[in-house]
Coordinates of N, CA and C in Angstrom, one line a residue:
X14 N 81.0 -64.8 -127.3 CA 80.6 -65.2 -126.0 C 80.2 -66.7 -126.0
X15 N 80.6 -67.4 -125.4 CA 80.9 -69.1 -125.2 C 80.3 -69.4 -124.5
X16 N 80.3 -68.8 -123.4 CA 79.2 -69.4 -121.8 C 77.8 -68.6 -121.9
X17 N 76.8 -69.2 -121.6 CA 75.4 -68.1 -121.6 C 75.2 -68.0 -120.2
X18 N 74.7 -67.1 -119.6 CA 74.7 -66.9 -118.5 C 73.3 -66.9 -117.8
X19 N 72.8 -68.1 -117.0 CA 71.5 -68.8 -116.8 C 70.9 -67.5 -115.5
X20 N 71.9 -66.5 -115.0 CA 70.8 -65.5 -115.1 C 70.5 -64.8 -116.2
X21 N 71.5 -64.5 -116.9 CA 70.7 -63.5 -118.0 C 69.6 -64.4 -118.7
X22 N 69.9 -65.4 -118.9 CA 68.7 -66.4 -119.9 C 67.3 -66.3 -118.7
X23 N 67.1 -66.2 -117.3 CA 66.1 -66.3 -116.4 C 65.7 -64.8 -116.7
X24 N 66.3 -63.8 -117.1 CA 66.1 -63.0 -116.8 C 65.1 -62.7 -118.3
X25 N 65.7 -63.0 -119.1 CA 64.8 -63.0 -120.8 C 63.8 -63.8 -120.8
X26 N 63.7 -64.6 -120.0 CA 62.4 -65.4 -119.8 C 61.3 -64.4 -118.8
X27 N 61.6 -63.7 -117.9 CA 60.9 -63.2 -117.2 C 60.6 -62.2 -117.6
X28 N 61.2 -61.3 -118.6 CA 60.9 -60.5 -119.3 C 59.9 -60.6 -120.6
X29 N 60.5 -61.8 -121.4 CA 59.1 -61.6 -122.3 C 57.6 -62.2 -121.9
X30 N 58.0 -63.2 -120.7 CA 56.8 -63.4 -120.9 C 56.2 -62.0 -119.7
X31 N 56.7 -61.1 -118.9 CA 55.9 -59.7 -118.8 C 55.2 -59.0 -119.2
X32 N 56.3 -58.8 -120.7 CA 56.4 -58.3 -122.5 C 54.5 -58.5 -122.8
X33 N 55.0 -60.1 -123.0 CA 53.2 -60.7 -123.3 C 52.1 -60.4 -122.8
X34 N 52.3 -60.6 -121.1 CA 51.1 -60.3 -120.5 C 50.5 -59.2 -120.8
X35 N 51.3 -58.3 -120.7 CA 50.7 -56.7 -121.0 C 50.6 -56.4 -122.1
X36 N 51.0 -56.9 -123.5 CA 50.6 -56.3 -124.9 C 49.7 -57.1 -126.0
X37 N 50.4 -58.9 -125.1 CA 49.7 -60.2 -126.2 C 50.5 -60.0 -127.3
X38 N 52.2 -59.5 -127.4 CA 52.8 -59.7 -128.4 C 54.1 -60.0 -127.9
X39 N 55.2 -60.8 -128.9 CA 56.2 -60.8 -128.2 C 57.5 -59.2 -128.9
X40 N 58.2 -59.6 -127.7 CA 58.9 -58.3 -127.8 C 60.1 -58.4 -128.7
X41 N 60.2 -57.0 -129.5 CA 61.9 -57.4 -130.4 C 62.8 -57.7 -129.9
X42 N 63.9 -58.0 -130.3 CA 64.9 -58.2 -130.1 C 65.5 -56.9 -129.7
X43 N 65.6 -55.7 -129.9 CA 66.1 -54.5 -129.4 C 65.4 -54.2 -128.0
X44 N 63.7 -54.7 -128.0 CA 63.4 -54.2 -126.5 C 63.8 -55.0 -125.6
X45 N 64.0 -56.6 -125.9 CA 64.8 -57.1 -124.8 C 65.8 -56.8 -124.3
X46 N 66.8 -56.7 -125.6 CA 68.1 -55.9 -125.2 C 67.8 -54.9 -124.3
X47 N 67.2 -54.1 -124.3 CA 67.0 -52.6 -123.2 C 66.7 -53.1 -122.0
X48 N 65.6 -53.9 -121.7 CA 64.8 -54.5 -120.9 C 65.5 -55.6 -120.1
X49 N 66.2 -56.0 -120.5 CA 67.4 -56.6 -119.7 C 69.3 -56.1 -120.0
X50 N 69.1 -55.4 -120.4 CA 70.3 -54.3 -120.4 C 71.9 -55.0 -120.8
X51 N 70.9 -55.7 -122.4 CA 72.3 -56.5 -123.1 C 72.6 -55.7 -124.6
X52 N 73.2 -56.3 -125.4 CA 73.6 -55.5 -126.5 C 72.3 -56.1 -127.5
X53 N 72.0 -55.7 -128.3 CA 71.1 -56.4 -129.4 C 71.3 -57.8 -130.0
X54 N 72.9 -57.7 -130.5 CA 73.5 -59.1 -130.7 C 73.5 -60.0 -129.9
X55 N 73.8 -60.0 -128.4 CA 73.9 -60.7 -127.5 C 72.6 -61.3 -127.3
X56 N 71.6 -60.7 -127.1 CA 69.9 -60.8 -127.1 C 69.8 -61.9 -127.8
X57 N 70.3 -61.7 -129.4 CA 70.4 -62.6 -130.3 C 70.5 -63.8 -130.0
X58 N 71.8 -64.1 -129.7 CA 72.4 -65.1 -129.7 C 72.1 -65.9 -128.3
X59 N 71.3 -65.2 -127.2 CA 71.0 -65.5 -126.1 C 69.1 -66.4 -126.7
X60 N 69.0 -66.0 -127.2 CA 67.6 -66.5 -127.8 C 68.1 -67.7 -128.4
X61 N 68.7 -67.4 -129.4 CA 69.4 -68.8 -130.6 C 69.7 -69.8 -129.7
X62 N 70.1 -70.0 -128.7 CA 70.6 -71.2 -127.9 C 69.8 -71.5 -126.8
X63 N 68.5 -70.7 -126.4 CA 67.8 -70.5 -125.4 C 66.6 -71.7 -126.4
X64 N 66.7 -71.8 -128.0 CA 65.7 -72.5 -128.5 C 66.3 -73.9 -128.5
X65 N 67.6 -73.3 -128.7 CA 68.6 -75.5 -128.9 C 68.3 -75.9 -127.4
X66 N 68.2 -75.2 -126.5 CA 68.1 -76.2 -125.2 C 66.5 -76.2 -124.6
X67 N 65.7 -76.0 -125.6 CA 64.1 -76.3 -125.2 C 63.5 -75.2 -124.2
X68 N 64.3 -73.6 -123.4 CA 63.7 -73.3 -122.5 C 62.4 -72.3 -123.9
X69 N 62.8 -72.1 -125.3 CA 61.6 -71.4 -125.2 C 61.8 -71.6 -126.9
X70 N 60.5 -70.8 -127.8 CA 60.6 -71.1 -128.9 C 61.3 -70.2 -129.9
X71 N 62.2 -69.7 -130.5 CA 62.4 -68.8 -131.4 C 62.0 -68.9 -132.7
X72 N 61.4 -68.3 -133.4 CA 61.3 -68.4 -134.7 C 61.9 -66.5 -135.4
X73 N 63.2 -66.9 -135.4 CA 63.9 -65.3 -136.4 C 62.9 -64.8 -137.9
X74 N 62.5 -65.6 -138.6 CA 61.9 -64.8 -139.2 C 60.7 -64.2 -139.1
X75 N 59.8 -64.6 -138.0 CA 58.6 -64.0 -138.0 C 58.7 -63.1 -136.9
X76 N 60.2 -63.5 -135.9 CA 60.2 -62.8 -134.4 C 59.3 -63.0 -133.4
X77 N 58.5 -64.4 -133.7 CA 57.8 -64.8 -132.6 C 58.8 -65.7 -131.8
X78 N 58.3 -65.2 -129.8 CA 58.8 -66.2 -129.3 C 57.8 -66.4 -128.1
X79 N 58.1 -68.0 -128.2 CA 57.5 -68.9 -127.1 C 57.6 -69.3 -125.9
X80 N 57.7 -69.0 -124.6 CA 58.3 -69.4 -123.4 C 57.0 -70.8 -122.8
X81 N 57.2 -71.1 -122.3 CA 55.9 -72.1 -121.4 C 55.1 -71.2 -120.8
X82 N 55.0 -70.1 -120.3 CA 54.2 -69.8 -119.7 C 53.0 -68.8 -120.9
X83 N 53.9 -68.7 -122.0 CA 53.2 -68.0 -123.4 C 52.2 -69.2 -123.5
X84 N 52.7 -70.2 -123.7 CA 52.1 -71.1 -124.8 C 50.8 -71.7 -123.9
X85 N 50.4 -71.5 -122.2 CA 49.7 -71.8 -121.8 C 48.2 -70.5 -122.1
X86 N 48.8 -69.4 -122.5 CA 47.6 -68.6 -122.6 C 46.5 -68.6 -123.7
X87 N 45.4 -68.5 -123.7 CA 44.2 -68.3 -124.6 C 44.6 -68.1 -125.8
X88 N 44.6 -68.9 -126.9 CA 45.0 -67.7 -128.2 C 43.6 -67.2 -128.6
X89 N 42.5 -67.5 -128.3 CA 41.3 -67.1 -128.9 C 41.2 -65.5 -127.9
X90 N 41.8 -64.4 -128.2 CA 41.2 -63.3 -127.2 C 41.0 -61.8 -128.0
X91 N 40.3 -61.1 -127.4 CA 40.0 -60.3 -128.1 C 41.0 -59.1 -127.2
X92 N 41.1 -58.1 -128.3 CA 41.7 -56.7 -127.7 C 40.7 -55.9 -127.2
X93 N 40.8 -55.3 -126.1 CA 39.7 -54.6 -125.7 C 40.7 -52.8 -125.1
X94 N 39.3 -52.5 -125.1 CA 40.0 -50.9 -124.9 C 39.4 -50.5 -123.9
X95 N 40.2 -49.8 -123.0 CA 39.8 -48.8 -121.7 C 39.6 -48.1 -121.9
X96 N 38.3 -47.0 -122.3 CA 37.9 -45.7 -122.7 C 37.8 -44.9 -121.5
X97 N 38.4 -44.7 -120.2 CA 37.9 -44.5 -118.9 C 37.0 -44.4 -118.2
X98 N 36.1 -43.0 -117.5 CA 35.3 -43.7 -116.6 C 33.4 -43.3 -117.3
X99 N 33.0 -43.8 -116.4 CA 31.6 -43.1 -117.0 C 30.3 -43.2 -115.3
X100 N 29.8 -41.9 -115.6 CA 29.1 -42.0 -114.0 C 28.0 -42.5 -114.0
X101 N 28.2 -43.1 -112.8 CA 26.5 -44.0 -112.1 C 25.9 -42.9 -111.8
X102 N 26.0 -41.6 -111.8 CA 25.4 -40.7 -111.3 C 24.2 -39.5 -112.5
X103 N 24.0 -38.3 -112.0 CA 23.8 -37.5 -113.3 C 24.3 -37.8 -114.3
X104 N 24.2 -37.5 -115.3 CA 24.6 -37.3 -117.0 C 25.7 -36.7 -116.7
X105 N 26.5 -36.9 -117.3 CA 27.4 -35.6 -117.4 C 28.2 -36.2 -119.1
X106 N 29.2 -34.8 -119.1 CA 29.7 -34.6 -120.4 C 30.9 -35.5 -120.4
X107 N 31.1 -36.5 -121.3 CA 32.2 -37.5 -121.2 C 32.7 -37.5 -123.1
X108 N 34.0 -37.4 -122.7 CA 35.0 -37.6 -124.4 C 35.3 -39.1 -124.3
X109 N 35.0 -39.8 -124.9 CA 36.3 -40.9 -125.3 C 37.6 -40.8 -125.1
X110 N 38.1 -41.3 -124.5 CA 39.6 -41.6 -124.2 C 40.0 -43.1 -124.3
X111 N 41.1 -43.3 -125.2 CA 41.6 -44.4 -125.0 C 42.8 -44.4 -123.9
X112 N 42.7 -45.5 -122.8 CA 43.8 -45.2 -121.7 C 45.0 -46.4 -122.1
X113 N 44.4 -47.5 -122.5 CA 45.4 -48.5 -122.9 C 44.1 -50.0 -123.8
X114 N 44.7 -51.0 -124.0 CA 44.7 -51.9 -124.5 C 45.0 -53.5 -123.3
X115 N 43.8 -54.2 -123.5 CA 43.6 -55.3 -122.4 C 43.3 -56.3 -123.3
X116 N 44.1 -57.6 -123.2 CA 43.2 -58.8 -123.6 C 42.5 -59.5 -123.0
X117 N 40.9 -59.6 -123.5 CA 40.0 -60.4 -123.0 C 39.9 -61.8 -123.4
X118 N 40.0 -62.8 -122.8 CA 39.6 -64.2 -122.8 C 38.2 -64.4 -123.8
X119 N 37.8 -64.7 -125.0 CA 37.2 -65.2 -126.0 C 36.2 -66.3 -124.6
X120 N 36.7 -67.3 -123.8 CA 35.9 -68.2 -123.4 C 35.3 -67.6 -122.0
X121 N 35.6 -66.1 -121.7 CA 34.8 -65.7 -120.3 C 34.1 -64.5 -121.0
X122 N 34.6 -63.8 -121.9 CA 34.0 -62.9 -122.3 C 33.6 -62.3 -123.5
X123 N 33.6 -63.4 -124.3 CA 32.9 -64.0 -125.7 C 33.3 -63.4 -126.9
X124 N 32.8 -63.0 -127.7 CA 33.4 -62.9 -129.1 C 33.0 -61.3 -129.2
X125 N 33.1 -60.4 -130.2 CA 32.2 -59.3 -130.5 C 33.0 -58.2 -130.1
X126 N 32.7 -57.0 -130.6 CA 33.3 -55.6 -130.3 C 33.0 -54.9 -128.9
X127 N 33.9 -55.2 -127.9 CA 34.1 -55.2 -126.6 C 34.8 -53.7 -126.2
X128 N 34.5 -52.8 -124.9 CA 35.1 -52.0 -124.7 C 34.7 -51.8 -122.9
X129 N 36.0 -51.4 -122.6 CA 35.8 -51.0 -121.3 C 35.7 -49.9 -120.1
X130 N 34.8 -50.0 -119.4 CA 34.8 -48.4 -118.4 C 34.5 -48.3 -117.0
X131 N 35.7 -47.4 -116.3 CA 35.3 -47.6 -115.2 C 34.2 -46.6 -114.3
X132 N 33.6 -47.7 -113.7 CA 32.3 -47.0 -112.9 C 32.8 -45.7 -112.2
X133 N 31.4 -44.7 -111.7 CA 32.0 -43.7 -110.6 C 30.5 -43.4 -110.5
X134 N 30.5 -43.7 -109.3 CA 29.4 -43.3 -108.5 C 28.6 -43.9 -107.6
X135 N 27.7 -44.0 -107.6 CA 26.7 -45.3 -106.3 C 25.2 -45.3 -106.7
X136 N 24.9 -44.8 -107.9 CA 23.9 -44.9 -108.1 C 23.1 -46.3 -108.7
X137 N 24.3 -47.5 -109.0 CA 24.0 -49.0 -109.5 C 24.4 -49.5 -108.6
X138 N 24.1 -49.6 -107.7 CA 25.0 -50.5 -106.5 C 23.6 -51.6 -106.4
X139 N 22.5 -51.3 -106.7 CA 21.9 -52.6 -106.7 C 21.8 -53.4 -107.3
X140 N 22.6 -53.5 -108.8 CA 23.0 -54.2 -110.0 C 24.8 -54.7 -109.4
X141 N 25.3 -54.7 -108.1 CA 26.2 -55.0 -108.3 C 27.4 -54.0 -108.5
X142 N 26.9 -52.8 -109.2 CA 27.8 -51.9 -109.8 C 28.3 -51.2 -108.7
X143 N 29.6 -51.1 -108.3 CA 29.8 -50.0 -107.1 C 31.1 -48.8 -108.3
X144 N 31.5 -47.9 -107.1 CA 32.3 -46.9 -107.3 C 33.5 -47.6 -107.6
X145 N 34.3 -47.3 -108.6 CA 35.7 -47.7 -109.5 C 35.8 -49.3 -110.2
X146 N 34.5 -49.9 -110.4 CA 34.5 -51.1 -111.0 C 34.3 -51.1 -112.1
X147 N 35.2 -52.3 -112.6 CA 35.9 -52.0 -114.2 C 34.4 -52.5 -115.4
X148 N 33.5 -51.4 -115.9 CA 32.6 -52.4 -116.7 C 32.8 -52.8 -118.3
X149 N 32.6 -54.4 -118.4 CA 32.9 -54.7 -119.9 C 31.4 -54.5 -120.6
X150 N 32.0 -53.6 -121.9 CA 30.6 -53.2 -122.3 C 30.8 -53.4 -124.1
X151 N 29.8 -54.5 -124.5 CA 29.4 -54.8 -125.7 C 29.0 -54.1 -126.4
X152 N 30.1 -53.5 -127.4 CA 29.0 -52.1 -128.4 C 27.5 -52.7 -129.1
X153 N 26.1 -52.2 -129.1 CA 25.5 -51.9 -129.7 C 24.7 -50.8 -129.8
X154 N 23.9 -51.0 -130.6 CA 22.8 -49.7 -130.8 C 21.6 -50.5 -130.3
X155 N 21.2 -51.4 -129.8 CA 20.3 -52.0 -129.2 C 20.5 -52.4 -127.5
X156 N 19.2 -51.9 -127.5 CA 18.6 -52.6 -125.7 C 17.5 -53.0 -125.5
X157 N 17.3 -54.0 -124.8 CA 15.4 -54.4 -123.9 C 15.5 -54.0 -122.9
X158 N 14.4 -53.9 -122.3 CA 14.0 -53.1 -121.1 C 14.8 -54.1 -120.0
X159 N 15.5 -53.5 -118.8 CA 16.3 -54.1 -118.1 C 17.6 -54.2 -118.1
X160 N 18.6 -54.0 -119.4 CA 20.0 -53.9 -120.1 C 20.5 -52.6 -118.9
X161 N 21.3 -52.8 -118.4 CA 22.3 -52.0 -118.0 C 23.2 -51.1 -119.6
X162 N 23.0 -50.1 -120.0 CA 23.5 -49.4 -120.6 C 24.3 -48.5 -120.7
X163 N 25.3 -48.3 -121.3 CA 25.9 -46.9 -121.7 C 24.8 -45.4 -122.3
X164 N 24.3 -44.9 -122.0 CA 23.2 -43.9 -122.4 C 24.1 -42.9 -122.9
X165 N 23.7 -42.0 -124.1 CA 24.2 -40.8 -124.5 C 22.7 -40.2 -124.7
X166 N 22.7 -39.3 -123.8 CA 21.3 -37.9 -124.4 C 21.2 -37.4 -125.8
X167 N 20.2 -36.7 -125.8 CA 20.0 -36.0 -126.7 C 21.3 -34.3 -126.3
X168 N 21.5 -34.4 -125.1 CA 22.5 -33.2 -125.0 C 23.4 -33.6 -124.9
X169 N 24.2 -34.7 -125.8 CA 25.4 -35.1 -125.7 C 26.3 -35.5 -124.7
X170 N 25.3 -35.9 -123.3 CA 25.7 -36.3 -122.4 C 25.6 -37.9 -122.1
X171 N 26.0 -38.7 -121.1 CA 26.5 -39.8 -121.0 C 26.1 -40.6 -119.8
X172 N 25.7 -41.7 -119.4 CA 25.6 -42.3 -118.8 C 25.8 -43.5 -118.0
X173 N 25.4 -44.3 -116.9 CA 25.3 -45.7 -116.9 C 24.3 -46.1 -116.3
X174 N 23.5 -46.5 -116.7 CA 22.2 -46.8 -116.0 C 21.4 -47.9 -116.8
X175 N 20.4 -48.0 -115.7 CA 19.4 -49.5 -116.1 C 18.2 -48.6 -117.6
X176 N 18.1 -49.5 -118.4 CA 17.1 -48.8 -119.6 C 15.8 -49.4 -119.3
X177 N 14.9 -48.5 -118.3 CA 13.3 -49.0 -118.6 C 12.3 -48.5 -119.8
X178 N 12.9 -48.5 -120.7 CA 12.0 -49.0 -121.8 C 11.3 -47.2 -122.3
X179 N 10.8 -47.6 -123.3 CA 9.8 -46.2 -124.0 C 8.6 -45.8 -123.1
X180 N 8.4 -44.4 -122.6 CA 6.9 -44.4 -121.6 C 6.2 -44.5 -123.1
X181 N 5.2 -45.0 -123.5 CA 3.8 -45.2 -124.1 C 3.3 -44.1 -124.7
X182 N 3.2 -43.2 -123.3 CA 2.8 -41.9 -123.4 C 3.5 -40.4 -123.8
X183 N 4.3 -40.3 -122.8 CA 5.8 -39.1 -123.1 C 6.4 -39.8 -124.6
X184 N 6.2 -40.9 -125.0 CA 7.5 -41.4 -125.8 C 8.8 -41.2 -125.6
X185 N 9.6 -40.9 -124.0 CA 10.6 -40.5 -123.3 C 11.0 -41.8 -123.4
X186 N 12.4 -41.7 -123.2 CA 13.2 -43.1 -123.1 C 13.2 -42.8 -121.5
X187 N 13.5 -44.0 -120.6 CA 13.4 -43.9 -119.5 C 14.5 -44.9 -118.9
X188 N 15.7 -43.9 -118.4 CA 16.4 -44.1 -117.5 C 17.2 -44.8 -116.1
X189 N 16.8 -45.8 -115.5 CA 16.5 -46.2 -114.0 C 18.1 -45.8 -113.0
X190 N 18.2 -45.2 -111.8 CA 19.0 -45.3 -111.0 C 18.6 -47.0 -110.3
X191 N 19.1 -47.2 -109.8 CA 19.3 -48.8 -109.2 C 20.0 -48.9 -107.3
X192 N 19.3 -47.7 -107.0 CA 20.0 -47.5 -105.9 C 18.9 -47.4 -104.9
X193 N 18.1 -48.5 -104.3 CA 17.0 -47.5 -103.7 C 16.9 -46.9 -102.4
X194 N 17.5 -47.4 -101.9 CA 18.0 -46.9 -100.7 C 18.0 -45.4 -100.3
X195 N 18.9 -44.8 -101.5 CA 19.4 -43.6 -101.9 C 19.0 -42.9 -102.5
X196 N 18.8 -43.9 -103.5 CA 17.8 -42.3 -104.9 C 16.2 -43.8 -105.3
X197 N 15.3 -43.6 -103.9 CA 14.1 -44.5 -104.5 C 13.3 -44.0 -105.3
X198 N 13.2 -44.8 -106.4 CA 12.4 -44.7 -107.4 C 12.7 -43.3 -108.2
X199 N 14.5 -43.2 -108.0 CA 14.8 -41.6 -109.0 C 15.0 -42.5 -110.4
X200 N 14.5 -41.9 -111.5 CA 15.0 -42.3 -113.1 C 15.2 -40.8 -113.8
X201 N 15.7 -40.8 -115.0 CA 16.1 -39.7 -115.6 C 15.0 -39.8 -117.4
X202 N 14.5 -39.0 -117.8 CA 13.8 -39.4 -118.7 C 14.3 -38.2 -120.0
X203 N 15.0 -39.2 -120.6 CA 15.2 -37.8 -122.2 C 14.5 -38.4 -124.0
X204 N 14.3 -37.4 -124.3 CA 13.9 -37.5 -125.6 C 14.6 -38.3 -126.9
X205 N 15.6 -38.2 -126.8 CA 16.4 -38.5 -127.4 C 17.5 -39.3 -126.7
X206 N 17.9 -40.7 -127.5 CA 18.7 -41.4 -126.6 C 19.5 -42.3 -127.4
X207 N 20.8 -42.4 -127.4 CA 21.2 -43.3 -128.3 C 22.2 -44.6 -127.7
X208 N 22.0 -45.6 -127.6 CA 22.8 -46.8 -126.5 C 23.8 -46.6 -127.0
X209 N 25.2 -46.8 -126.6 CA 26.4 -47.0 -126.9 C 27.0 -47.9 -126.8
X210 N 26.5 -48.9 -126.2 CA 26.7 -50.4 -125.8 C 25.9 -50.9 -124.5
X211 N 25.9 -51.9 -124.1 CA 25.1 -53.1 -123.2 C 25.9 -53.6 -122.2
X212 N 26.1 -53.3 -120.8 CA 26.8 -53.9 -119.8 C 26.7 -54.9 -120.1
X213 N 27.6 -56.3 -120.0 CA 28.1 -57.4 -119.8 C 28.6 -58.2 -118.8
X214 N 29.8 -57.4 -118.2 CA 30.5 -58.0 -117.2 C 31.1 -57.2 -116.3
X215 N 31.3 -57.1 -115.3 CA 31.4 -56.9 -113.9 C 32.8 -57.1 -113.4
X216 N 34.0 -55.8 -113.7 CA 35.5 -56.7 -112.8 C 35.6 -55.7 -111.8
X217 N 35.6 -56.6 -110.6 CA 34.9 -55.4 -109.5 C 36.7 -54.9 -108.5
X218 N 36.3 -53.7 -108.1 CA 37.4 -52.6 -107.5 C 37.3 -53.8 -106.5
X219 N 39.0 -54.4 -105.9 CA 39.1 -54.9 -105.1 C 38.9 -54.4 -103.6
X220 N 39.1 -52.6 -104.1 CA 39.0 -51.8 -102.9 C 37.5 -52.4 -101.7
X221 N 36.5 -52.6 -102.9 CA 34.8 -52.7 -102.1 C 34.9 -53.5 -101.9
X222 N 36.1 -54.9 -101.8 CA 36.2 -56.5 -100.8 C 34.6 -57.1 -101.6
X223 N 34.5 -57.0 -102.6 CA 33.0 -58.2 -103.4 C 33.9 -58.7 -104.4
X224 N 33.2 -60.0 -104.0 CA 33.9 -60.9 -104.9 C 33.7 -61.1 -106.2
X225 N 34.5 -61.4 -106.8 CA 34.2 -61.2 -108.5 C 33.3 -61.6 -108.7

């Protein structure tokens, strides 16, 4: 093949850098082929000449490739994981599930073992938190009084709620709903409690029209 064909080459450009957005890796040479519906060789050689005329970078032995719109993104980011949802509401029984894999920006949402879940319910809506918004949550085993938390009971059950602190007295960990409107002055109080991580960040359901 002698002539390269500046759609198929627009077309390999638009595709890896898709490739990137969604995985933060570049794609082989056989997925492009599929993904733009050429032979593997041709992919090849469609790259090879795609790097002599500057639209992008190839390097064959490592199989990295560079388009301009790659090379504008963050390299400092972290992989983060969608574990699904967890409720603003009662406790309830929640498994871990991994749904997929997101990269987070290192300069918006910092360094450290990050994981993400999405809200359900209305019981944090005075924190900002409404029903289907996506929360980034910092694993640790520590909280101060006021942390937005991941809560797991002593009955294996799960949470998201505000952490007020140890009663004194009960030695209860103590719970807060954040809704007053709705549930004033309701908290949940268990014996046993173990944080799972510390709300962080807020990427809110475009559905409820609040701005990021």
């Amino acid at each position: 093949m002698n002539t390269k064909s500046t759609e198929v080459m627009n077309r390999i450009l638009s595709f890896v850098d898709g490739w990137f957005a969604d995985r933060h890796v570049s794609p082989s040479i056989g997925e492009i082929a599929k993904g733009v519906g050429i032979g593997k060789t041709t992919a090849y050689r469609y790259l090879v000449e795609m790097d002599e005329k500057g639209m992008l970078e190839y390097d064959g032995p490592s199989k990295r490739i560079v388009t301009r719109t790659i090379s504008r993104f963050s390299t400092d980011t972290a992989s983060c994981p969608v574990v699904g949802s967890i409720p603003c509401g009662s406790a309830e029984n929640e498994e871990e599930n991994i749904l997929e894999y997101v990269s987070l920006p290192a300069s918006v949402f910092g360094k450290g073992e990050l994981y993400i879940l999405k809200a359900s319910g209305d019981s944090m809506t005075d924190e900002g938190i409404d029903d289907g918004d996506l929360i980034v949550i910092r694993k640790t085993a520590e909280a101060v009084k006021g942390d937005i938390i991941v809560a797991l009971t002593g009955e294996n059950e799960n949470t998201l709620k505000m952490y007020g602190g140890v009663d004194g007295v009960t030695h209860e960990a103590v719970l807060l709903y954040r809704n007053e409107e709705k549930y004033p002055g309701k908290e949940i109080r268990v014996k046993e409690l173990t944080v799972q991580g510390v709300a962080r960040h807020i990427i809110k359901d475009c559905r409820n029209r609040t701005a990021l």
